[in-house]
Amino acid sequence: MTSEHIAPVTAPSDAPAPADLTRQSAWRAIAAMFALNGGLFGIWASRIPAFKTAHDLSHAELGGLLLLLAGGAICSFPIAGRLADTYGAAAVTRAIAAAKLIFFVALAASPSIWFLAPALFLFGAAHGAMDVTMNAWGAEVERWAKRPQMSSYHAMWSLGAGLGAASGYGAISLEIAPLWHFIAIGGTWTALMLWIGQIPWTSPTNRSNPAPVFSLPTGPLVLVGLLALGASMGEGAIADWSAVYLVDIGNAPENWAAMGYALFSAAMVAMRLAGDQITRHVPPVTAARISGFVAAIGALLTVLYPVPAVMLTGFVLMGLGYALIFPLAFSRAANDPVVPPGKALAGTATFGYGGMLLGPPLIGFIANATSLRVSFAVLAGLALMIAVLASALRRT
């Protein structure tokens, strides 16, 4: 589940900022919030096999628990939007980050599935709420800076997730239990990012007419939403299932398994950092079509050649293929000739983030009914759907 992809759906007035606040320090603060959110998620994703083993979970049971995580996030969206409107996105983002660390540690401290289930719901709620508020804060800083920055923020989410997953490799290699891993690395990471995020910024508030958080796309934007859905389901599946897939299907050592999501995230970071340059020279339709085919090839490699080295290569290709789809989809939505930008972005984000949340549990249910390889074959089909629907990005 990843979810760093909630697009700003409101446009509050520019936030006042001190005269001595620089663009660089403001960018670092928002980037730190994205990296914090991604980092904790990456740590969790890298240790999912350990949770599966410790609680003796079947694929279906794990899928059900991941659905609880998704449910927590979905329930948090409207609450987070209202809190940001009432108290300001900056202050609420930092408060949610501190609460998220508590729920994050509670995951590893859970002695049974009956404690793990509510902890996952609360962790998902904090994760989803922070997605909403940090994107709103980032939009404020972007308008104040008068330069596009949102893509680079999302790259920092992927970078944080990759570093978190890489820490799982080290912790597993050193045989460190999840609880101490979560406390030491998660606690240090959260403290460092919150320290970087402490800038003198006052977000605007809107207590009289809070904007809706949810909206569904209409007309041609339905196809744009499906593009985002295809990419987000793949990204969510890799986040939550790549480690299990490498261990169960590829017979990889557990420390190798933790590197699957790390390499996937690194590929996404690299492509997103280069994305602005690529889309200046390549039409959106062409870029999305190529991206869909690259992601499909990567997914098929993991299905047809279940050898750890080949599977890791497949994850890298999937990361490269998925990376540009969200920025392209949101750009098309924001420039729709009929639907206002806020409503268009909200609908596209709802489809996209819905896929991020519901994809992992769906993979679990399919795997339980068939096999994990069949589940990843479904991801290949969704990636081909991206290539087929790429023409929806053509602007009229």
Tab-separated table of C-alpha atoms in Angstrom:
chain	number	residue	atom	x	y	z
A	1	MET	CA	0.000	0.000	0.000
A	2	THR	CA	1.547	3.024	-0.777
A	3	SER	CA	-0.039	5.615	-0.847
A	4	GLU	CA	1.887	8.608	-1.220
A	5	HIS	CA	-0.347	9.332	-4.184
A	6	ILE	CA	-3.261	11.342	-2.814
A	7	ALA	CA	-3.370	14.423	-5.001
A	8	PRO	CA	-4.310	17.789	-3.482
A	9	VAL	CA	-8.028	18.263	-4.027
A	10	THR	CA	-8.367	21.759	-2.630
A	11	ALA	CA	-6.609	25.005	-3.340
A	12	PRO	CA	-6.465	27.083	-0.160
A	13	SER	CA	-4.969	30.516	-0.255
A	14	ASP	CA	-1.190	30.775	-0.091
A	15	ALA	CA	0.096	30.155	3.395
A	16	PRO	CA	2.022	32.985	5.017
A	17	ALA	CA	5.697	32.172	5.452
A	18	PRO	CA	8.530	34.007	7.216
A	19	ALA	CA	10.703	36.140	4.997
A	20	ASP	CA	13.822	34.161	5.936
A	21	LEU	CA	12.319	30.801	4.928
A	22	THR	CA	14.056	29.535	1.799
A	23	ARG	CA	12.643	27.326	-0.921
A	24	GLN	CA	15.287	24.714	-0.097
A	25	SER	CA	14.388	24.464	3.594
A	26	ALA	CA	10.666	24.355	2.819
A	27	TRP	CA	11.216	21.625	0.227
A	28	ARG	CA	13.310	19.620	2.681
A	29	ALA	CA	10.574	19.807	5.306
A	30	ILE	CA	7.884	18.421	2.996
A	31	ALA	CA	10.277	15.862	1.502
A	32	ALA	CA	11.050	14.688	5.042
A	33	MET	CA	7.358	14.061	5.737
A	34	PHE	CA	7.028	11.990	2.562
A	35	ALA	CA	10.231	10.089	3.387
A	36	LEU	CA	8.991	9.446	6.951
A	37	ASN	CA	5.672	8.084	5.716
A	38	GLY	CA	7.345	5.876	3.124
A	39	GLY	CA	10.132	4.758	5.447
A	40	LEU	CA	7.851	3.290	8.112
A	41	PHE	CA	5.788	1.578	5.451
A	42	GLY	CA	8.923	0.118	3.851
A	43	ILE	CA	10.128	-1.282	7.180
A	44	TRP	CA	6.752	-2.945	7.751
A	45	ALA	CA	6.669	-4.344	4.206
A	46	SER	CA	10.138	-5.874	4.572
A	47	ARG	CA	9.135	-7.840	7.681
A	48	ILE	CA	5.731	-9.154	6.549
A	49	PRO	CA	7.111	-12.722	6.119
A	50	ALA	CA	8.203	-12.629	9.766
A	51	PHE	CA	4.688	-11.633	10.850
A	52	LYS	CA	3.201	-14.330	8.605
A	53	THR	CA	5.416	-16.962	10.231
A	54	ALA	CA	5.087	-15.696	13.797
A	55	HIS	CA	1.282	-15.727	13.672
A	56	ASP	CA	1.039	-18.812	11.398
A	57	LEU	CA	-1.053	-16.982	8.786
A	58	SER	CA	-2.373	-18.440	5.556
A	59	HIS	CA	-2.365	-16.318	2.395
A	60	ALA	CA	-6.078	-15.588	2.897
A	61	GLU	CA	-5.586	-14.624	6.556
A	62	LEU	CA	-2.733	-12.311	5.645
A	63	GLY	CA	-4.909	-10.818	2.895
A	64	GLY	CA	-7.672	-10.224	5.426
A	65	LEU	CA	-5.288	-8.435	7.783
A	66	LEU	CA	-4.030	-6.266	4.939
A	67	LEU	CA	-7.655	-5.428	4.194
A	68	LEU	CA	-7.914	-4.117	7.761
A	69	LEU	CA	-4.914	-1.889	7.078
A	70	ALA	CA	-6.658	-0.616	3.935
A	71	GLY	CA	-9.905	-0.107	5.834
A	72	GLY	CA	-8.163	2.010	8.434
A	73	ALA	CA	-6.743	4.266	5.736
A	74	ILE	CA	-10.084	4.651	3.958
A	75	CYS	CA	-11.839	5.550	7.194
A	76	SER	CA	-9.180	8.147	8.009
A	77	PHE	CA	-9.434	10.156	4.778
A	78	PRO	CA	-12.448	12.361	5.633
A	79	ILE	CA	-11.276	12.795	9.228
A	80	ALA	CA	-7.802	13.878	8.096
A	81	GLY	CA	-9.294	16.317	5.595
A	82	ARG	CA	-11.453	17.941	8.258
A	83	LEU	CA	-8.545	18.141	10.709
A	84	ALA	CA	-6.328	19.765	8.086
A	85	ASP	CA	-9.071	22.280	7.258
A	86	THR	CA	-9.631	23.092	10.916
A	87	TYR	CA	-6.117	23.143	12.356
A	88	GLY	CA	-3.836	23.465	9.320
A	89	ALA	CA	-2.136	20.750	7.273
A	90	ALA	CA	1.374	21.381	8.636
A	91	ALA	CA	0.523	20.962	12.320
A	92	VAL	CA	-1.758	17.987	11.699
A	93	THR	CA	0.856	16.224	9.544
A	94	ARG	CA	3.464	16.361	12.292
A	95	ALA	CA	0.982	15.201	14.928
A	96	ILE	CA	-0.132	12.238	12.830
A	97	ALA	CA	3.501	11.272	12.188
A	98	ALA	CA	4.117	10.959	15.937
A	99	ALA	CA	0.952	8.879	16.385
A	100	LYS	CA	1.903	6.660	13.461
A	101	LEU	CA	5.152	5.664	15.188
A	102	ILE	CA	3.174	4.447	18.215
A	103	PHE	CA	0.901	2.250	16.096
A	104	PHE	CA	3.921	1.095	14.072
A	105	VAL	CA	5.699	-0.230	17.171
A	106	ALA	CA	2.422	-1.782	18.361
A	107	LEU	CA	2.466	-4.006	15.258
A	108	ALA	CA	5.699	-5.677	16.305
A	109	ALA	CA	4.673	-5.844	19.966
A	110	SER	CA	1.391	-7.667	19.218
A	111	PRO	CA	1.442	-11.082	20.956
A	112	SER	CA	-1.421	-12.532	18.890
A	113	ILE	CA	-3.532	-11.906	15.819
A	114	TRP	CA	-6.224	-10.355	18.043
A	115	PHE	CA	-3.816	-7.574	18.965
A	116	LEU	CA	-2.240	-7.399	15.514
A	117	ALA	CA	-5.580	-6.794	13.775
A	118	PRO	CA	-6.521	-3.528	15.577
A	119	ALA	CA	-2.891	-2.378	15.444
A	120	LEU	CA	-2.925	-2.809	11.668
A	121	PHE	CA	-6.188	-0.867	11.413
A	122	LEU	CA	-4.752	2.032	13.425
A	123	PHE	CA	-1.439	1.947	11.541
A	124	GLY	CA	-3.371	2.063	8.259
A	125	ALA	CA	-5.488	4.949	9.556
A	126	ALA	CA	-2.390	6.972	10.486
A	127	HIS	CA	-0.749	6.104	7.161
A	128	GLY	CA	-3.768	7.208	5.120
A	129	ALA	CA	-4.388	10.339	7.186
A	130	MET	CA	-0.781	11.439	6.772
A	131	ASP	CA	-1.070	10.855	3.015
A	132	VAL	CA	-3.888	13.395	2.852
A	133	THR	CA	-2.348	16.050	5.098
A	134	MET	CA	1.245	15.915	3.835
A	135	ASN	CA	0.041	16.286	0.237
A	136	ALA	CA	-2.072	19.278	1.266
A	137	TRP	CA	0.929	20.831	3.021
A	138	GLY	CA	3.110	20.074	0.024
A	139	ALA	CA	0.619	21.829	-2.271
A	140	GLU	CA	0.796	24.933	-0.065
A	141	VAL	CA	4.591	25.022	-0.265
A	142	GLU	CA	4.508	24.360	-4.002
A	143	ARG	CA	2.240	27.366	-4.594
A	144	TRP	CA	4.371	29.553	-2.335
A	145	ALA	CA	7.579	28.468	-4.086
A	146	LYS	CA	5.972	29.093	-7.507
A	147	ARG	CA	7.593	26.015	-9.030
A	148	PRO	CA	6.461	22.389	-9.542
A	149	GLN	CA	7.657	20.150	-6.715
A	150	MET	CA	5.024	17.451	-6.157
A	151	SER	CA	6.774	14.827	-8.291
A	152	SER	CA	9.973	15.186	-6.285
A	153	TYR	CA	8.032	14.820	-3.036
A	154	HIS	CA	6.606	11.521	-4.260
A	155	ALA	CA	10.103	10.425	-5.252
A	156	MET	CA	11.136	11.002	-1.637
A	157	TRP	CA	8.290	8.736	-0.492
A	158	SER	CA	9.659	5.972	-2.709
A	159	LEU	CA	13.191	6.668	-1.474
A	160	GLY	CA	12.057	6.414	2.143
A	161	ALA	CA	10.188	3.189	1.427
A	162	GLY	CA	13.255	1.735	-0.261
A	163	LEU	CA	15.547	2.663	2.617
A	164	GLY	CA	13.059	1.195	5.072
A	165	ALA	CA	12.935	-2.054	3.133
A	166	ALA	CA	16.733	-2.115	2.891
A	167	SER	CA	16.930	-1.815	6.675
A	168	GLY	CA	14.865	-5.002	6.770
A	169	TYR	CA	17.614	-6.767	4.830
A	170	GLY	CA	20.150	-5.737	7.452
A	171	ALA	CA	17.909	-6.586	10.387
A	172	ILE	CA	17.106	-10.042	9.016
A	173	SER	CA	20.767	-10.732	8.239
A	174	LEU	CA	21.678	-9.811	11.810
A	175	GLU	CA	18.707	-11.818	13.144
A	176	ILE	CA	17.182	-8.776	14.831
A	177	ALA	CA	13.575	-9.315	15.914
A	178	PRO	CA	10.928	-7.052	14.323
A	179	LEU	CA	10.173	-5.308	17.636
A	180	TRP	CA	13.751	-4.052	18.143
A	181	HIS	CA	14.079	-3.295	14.427
A	182	PHE	CA	10.911	-1.194	14.522
A	183	ILE	CA	11.925	0.646	17.693
A	184	ALA	CA	15.542	1.369	16.719
A	185	ILE	CA	15.231	2.154	13.021
A	186	GLY	CA	11.632	3.373	12.965
A	187	GLY	CA	12.075	5.561	16.029
A	188	THR	CA	15.334	7.088	14.806
A	189	TRP	CA	13.936	7.688	11.316
A	190	THR	CA	10.800	9.366	12.674
A	191	ALA	CA	12.742	11.618	15.037
A	192	LEU	CA	15.164	12.683	12.298
A	193	MET	CA	12.451	13.440	9.735
A	194	LEU	CA	10.313	15.348	12.251
A	195	TRP	CA	13.367	17.418	13.164
A	196	ILE	CA	13.920	18.307	9.492
A	197	GLY	CA	10.208	19.073	9.152
A	198	GLN	CA	10.221	21.693	11.942
A	199	ILE	CA	9.959	24.860	9.856
A	200	PRO	CA	8.034	28.026	10.809
A	201	TRP	CA	5.053	27.396	8.551
A	202	THR	CA	1.438	28.317	9.283
A	203	SER	CA	-1.061	26.538	7.063
A	204	PRO	CA	-4.288	28.286	6.061
A	205	THR	CA	-7.470	26.997	7.674
A	206	ASN	CA	-11.002	26.697	6.326
A	207	ARG	CA	-13.404	25.863	9.146
A	208	SER	CA	-16.593	27.113	7.538
A	209	ASN	CA	-16.592	25.114	4.288
A	210	PRO	CA	-14.287	22.077	4.418
A	211	ALA	CA	-13.778	20.495	1.016
A	212	PRO	CA	-14.787	16.869	0.354
A	213	VAL	CA	-11.985	14.333	0.368
A	214	PHE	CA	-13.634	11.796	-1.940
A	215	SER	CA	-14.892	12.103	-5.486
A	216	LEU	CA	-15.339	9.675	-8.356
A	217	PRO	CA	-14.186	10.378	-11.913
A	218	THR	CA	-16.733	10.842	-14.683
A	219	GLY	CA	-16.701	10.653	-18.477
A	220	PRO	CA	-13.277	10.169	-20.092
A	221	LEU	CA	-11.645	10.566	-16.693
A	222	VAL	CA	-12.925	7.100	-15.771
A	223	LEU	CA	-10.293	5.670	-18.134
A	224	VAL	CA	-7.650	7.944	-16.603
A	225	GLY	CA	-8.690	6.627	-13.190
A	226	LEU	CA	-8.363	3.054	-14.442
A	227	LEU	CA	-4.795	3.822	-15.539
A	228	ALA	CA	-4.009	4.978	-12.005
A	229	LEU	CA	-5.817	1.926	-10.616
A	230	GLY	CA	-3.717	-0.489	-12.694
A	231	ALA	CA	-0.466	1.083	-11.528
A	232	SER	CA	-1.489	1.405	-7.891
A	233	MET	CA	-2.662	-2.196	-7.601
A	234	GLY	CA	0.724	-3.309	-8.863
A	235	GLU	CA	2.601	-0.995	-6.534
A	236	GLY	CA	0.547	-2.068	-3.533
A	237	ALA	CA	1.012	-5.744	-4.390
A	238	ILE	CA	4.785	-5.390	-4.631
A	239	ALA	CA	4.904	-3.504	-1.331
A	240	ASP	CA	2.992	-6.130	0.613
A	241	TRP	CA	3.665	-9.371	-1.277
A	242	SER	CA	7.093	-9.191	-2.939
A	243	ALA	CA	8.892	-10.524	0.144
A	244	VAL	CA	6.426	-13.395	0.594
A	245	TYR	CA	6.530	-14.121	-3.144
A	246	LEU	CA	10.325	-14.377	-3.207
A	247	VAL	CA	10.372	-16.708	-0.211
A	248	ASP	CA	7.408	-18.948	-1.073
A	249	ILE	CA	7.762	-19.122	-4.879
A	250	GLY	CA	11.419	-18.268	-5.493
A	251	ASN	CA	12.776	-20.111	-2.420
A	252	ALA	CA	14.906	-17.055	-1.691
A	253	PRO	CA	16.631	-16.558	1.681
A	254	GLU	CA	14.618	-14.200	3.879
A	255	ASN	CA	17.246	-11.452	3.682
A	256	TRP	CA	17.052	-11.592	-0.149
A	257	ALA	CA	13.289	-11.259	0.106
A	258	ALA	CA	13.593	-7.929	1.889
A	259	MET	CA	15.533	-6.542	-1.092
A	260	GLY	CA	12.644	-7.068	-3.519
A	261	TYR	CA	10.709	-4.011	-2.410
A	262	ALA	CA	13.923	-2.034	-1.867
A	263	LEU	CA	14.978	-2.508	-5.516
A	264	PHE	CA	11.447	-1.822	-6.734
A	265	SER	CA	11.382	1.458	-4.773
A	266	ALA	CA	14.849	2.472	-5.983
A	267	ALA	CA	13.727	2.000	-9.585
A	268	MET	CA	10.653	4.163	-8.937
A	269	VAL	CA	12.778	6.900	-7.350
A	270	ALA	CA	15.179	6.995	-10.300
A	271	MET	CA	12.386	7.124	-12.868
A	272	ARG	CA	10.392	9.755	-10.983
A	273	LEU	CA	13.422	11.996	-10.600
A	274	ALA	CA	13.940	11.750	-14.365
A	275	GLY	CA	10.230	11.938	-15.108
A	276	ASP	CA	9.968	15.686	-15.723
A	277	GLN	CA	12.734	15.538	-18.321
A	278	ILE	CA	11.210	12.482	-20.011
A	279	THR	CA	7.714	13.919	-20.312
A	280	ARG	CA	9.094	17.133	-21.819
A	281	HIS	CA	10.291	15.144	-24.835
A	282	VAL	CA	7.931	12.142	-25.002
A	283	PRO	CA	4.141	12.532	-25.464
A	284	PRO	CA	2.100	11.308	-22.469
A	285	VAL	CA	0.348	8.597	-24.489
A	286	THR	CA	3.655	7.164	-25.705
A	287	ALA	CA	5.246	7.348	-22.260
A	288	ALA	CA	2.309	5.538	-20.629
A	289	ARG	CA	2.144	2.872	-23.337
A	290	ILE	CA	5.856	2.079	-23.014
A	291	SER	CA	5.560	2.133	-19.211
A	292	GLY	CA	2.691	-0.360	-19.295
A	293	PHE	CA	4.618	-2.779	-21.494
A	294	VAL	CA	7.744	-2.502	-19.300
A	295	ALA	CA	5.713	-3.242	-16.151
A	296	ALA	CA	3.989	-6.194	-17.874
A	297	ILE	CA	7.333	-7.677	-18.931
A	298	GLY	CA	8.606	-7.339	-15.360
A	299	ALA	CA	5.533	-9.072	-13.916
A	300	LEU	CA	5.755	-11.889	-16.470
A	301	LEU	CA	9.423	-12.459	-15.603
A	302	THR	CA	8.469	-13.062	-11.969
A	303	VAL	CA	5.796	-15.558	-13.053
A	304	LEU	CA	7.612	-17.474	-15.799
A	305	TYR	CA	11.096	-17.595	-14.239
A	306	PRO	CA	10.721	-17.935	-10.434
A	307	VAL	CA	14.450	-17.645	-9.734
A	308	PRO	CA	15.390	-14.955	-7.174
A	309	ALA	CA	17.776	-13.023	-9.459
A	310	VAL	CA	15.257	-12.984	-12.323
A	311	MET	CA	12.400	-12.092	-9.984
A	312	LEU	CA	14.359	-9.143	-8.592
A	313	THR	CA	14.978	-7.997	-12.173
A	314	GLY	CA	11.241	-8.227	-12.763
A	315	PHE	CA	10.544	-6.054	-9.714
A	316	VAL	CA	12.967	-3.424	-11.030
A	317	LEU	CA	11.168	-3.363	-14.389
A	318	MET	CA	7.816	-3.075	-12.625
A	319	GLY	CA	9.111	-0.115	-10.618
A	320	LEU	CA	10.313	1.595	-13.789
A	321	GLY	CA	7.007	0.882	-15.509
A	322	TYR	CA	4.693	2.094	-12.741
A	323	ALA	CA	6.682	5.209	-11.773
A	324	LEU	CA	5.310	7.692	-14.327
A	325	ILE	CA	1.684	6.566	-14.467
A	326	PHE	CA	0.449	8.553	-11.475
A	327	PRO	CA	2.108	11.850	-12.497
A	328	LEU	CA	0.797	11.415	-16.052
A	329	ALA	CA	-2.721	10.568	-14.877
A	330	PHE	CA	-2.882	13.491	-12.465
A	331	SER	CA	-1.535	15.894	-15.082
A	332	ARG	CA	-4.239	14.792	-17.538
A	333	ALA	CA	-6.933	15.135	-14.875
A	334	ALA	CA	-5.798	18.607	-13.827
A	335	ASN	CA	-6.004	19.788	-17.453
A	336	ASP	CA	-9.399	18.295	-18.285
A	337	PRO	CA	-11.393	20.715	-20.500
A	338	VAL	CA	-14.700	20.015	-18.731
A	339	VAL	CA	-14.203	18.927	-15.110
A	340	PRO	CA	-12.704	21.451	-12.633
A	341	PRO	CA	-9.155	20.509	-11.582
A	342	GLY	CA	-9.976	19.847	-7.926
A	343	LYS	CA	-12.816	17.457	-8.671
A	344	ALA	CA	-10.872	15.755	-11.471
A	345	LEU	CA	-7.813	15.212	-9.285
A	346	ALA	CA	-9.922	13.928	-6.405
A	347	GLY	CA	-11.632	11.328	-8.582
A	348	THR	CA	-8.390	10.110	-10.106
A	349	ALA	CA	-6.781	9.865	-6.661
A	350	THR	CA	-9.750	7.897	-5.323
A	351	PHE	CA	-9.358	5.278	-8.060
A	352	GLY	CA	-5.591	5.250	-7.680
A	353	TYR	CA	-5.410	5.025	-3.927
A	354	GLY	CA	-8.288	2.567	-3.878
A	355	GLY	CA	-6.147	0.242	-5.975
A	356	MET	CA	-3.189	0.757	-3.655
A	357	LEU	CA	-5.278	-0.261	-0.653
A	358	LEU	CA	-7.432	-3.023	-2.095
A	359	GLY	CA	-4.789	-4.621	-4.333
A	360	PRO	CA	-2.784	-6.394	-1.593
A	361	PRO	CA	-5.771	-8.151	0.047
A	362	LEU	CA	-7.114	-9.065	-3.408
A	363	ILE	CA	-3.754	-10.686	-4.219
A	364	GLY	CA	-4.077	-12.701	-1.007
A	365	PHE	CA	-7.553	-13.960	-1.848
A	366	ILE	CA	-6.548	-14.915	-5.412
A	367	ALA	CA	-3.441	-16.666	-4.095
A	368	ASN	CA	-5.481	-18.654	-1.610
A	369	ALA	CA	-7.921	-19.740	-4.332
A	370	THR	CA	-5.193	-20.493	-6.905
A	371	SER	CA	-1.550	-19.587	-6.263
A	372	LEU	CA	0.705	-16.585	-5.812
A	373	ARG	CA	2.008	-17.025	-9.360
A	374	VAL	CA	-1.531	-16.620	-10.707
A	375	SER	CA	-1.877	-13.461	-8.604
A	376	PHE	CA	1.235	-11.956	-10.170
A	377	ALA	CA	0.013	-12.974	-13.619
A	378	VAL	CA	-3.028	-10.776	-12.883
A	379	LEU	CA	-0.608	-7.885	-12.301
A	380	ALA	CA	0.823	-8.479	-15.769
A	381	GLY	CA	-2.702	-8.202	-17.186
A	382	LEU	CA	-3.310	-4.933	-15.343
A	383	ALA	CA	-0.027	-3.539	-16.690
A	384	LEU	CA	-1.146	-4.421	-20.227
A	385	MET	CA	-4.390	-2.575	-19.463
A	386	ILE	CA	-2.284	0.539	-18.846
A	387	ALA	CA	-0.738	0.204	-22.300
A	388	VAL	CA	-4.146	-0.317	-23.917
A	389	LEU	CA	-5.791	2.653	-22.165
A	390	ALA	CA	-2.809	5.006	-22.630
A	391	SER	CA	-4.720	7.020	-25.256
A	392	ALA	CA	-6.955	8.310	-22.436
A	393	LEU	CA	-4.067	10.627	-21.527
A	394	ARG	CA	-4.417	12.519	-24.815
A	395	ARG	CA	-5.526	16.046	-24.013
A	396	THR	CA	-8.374	17.592	-26.003
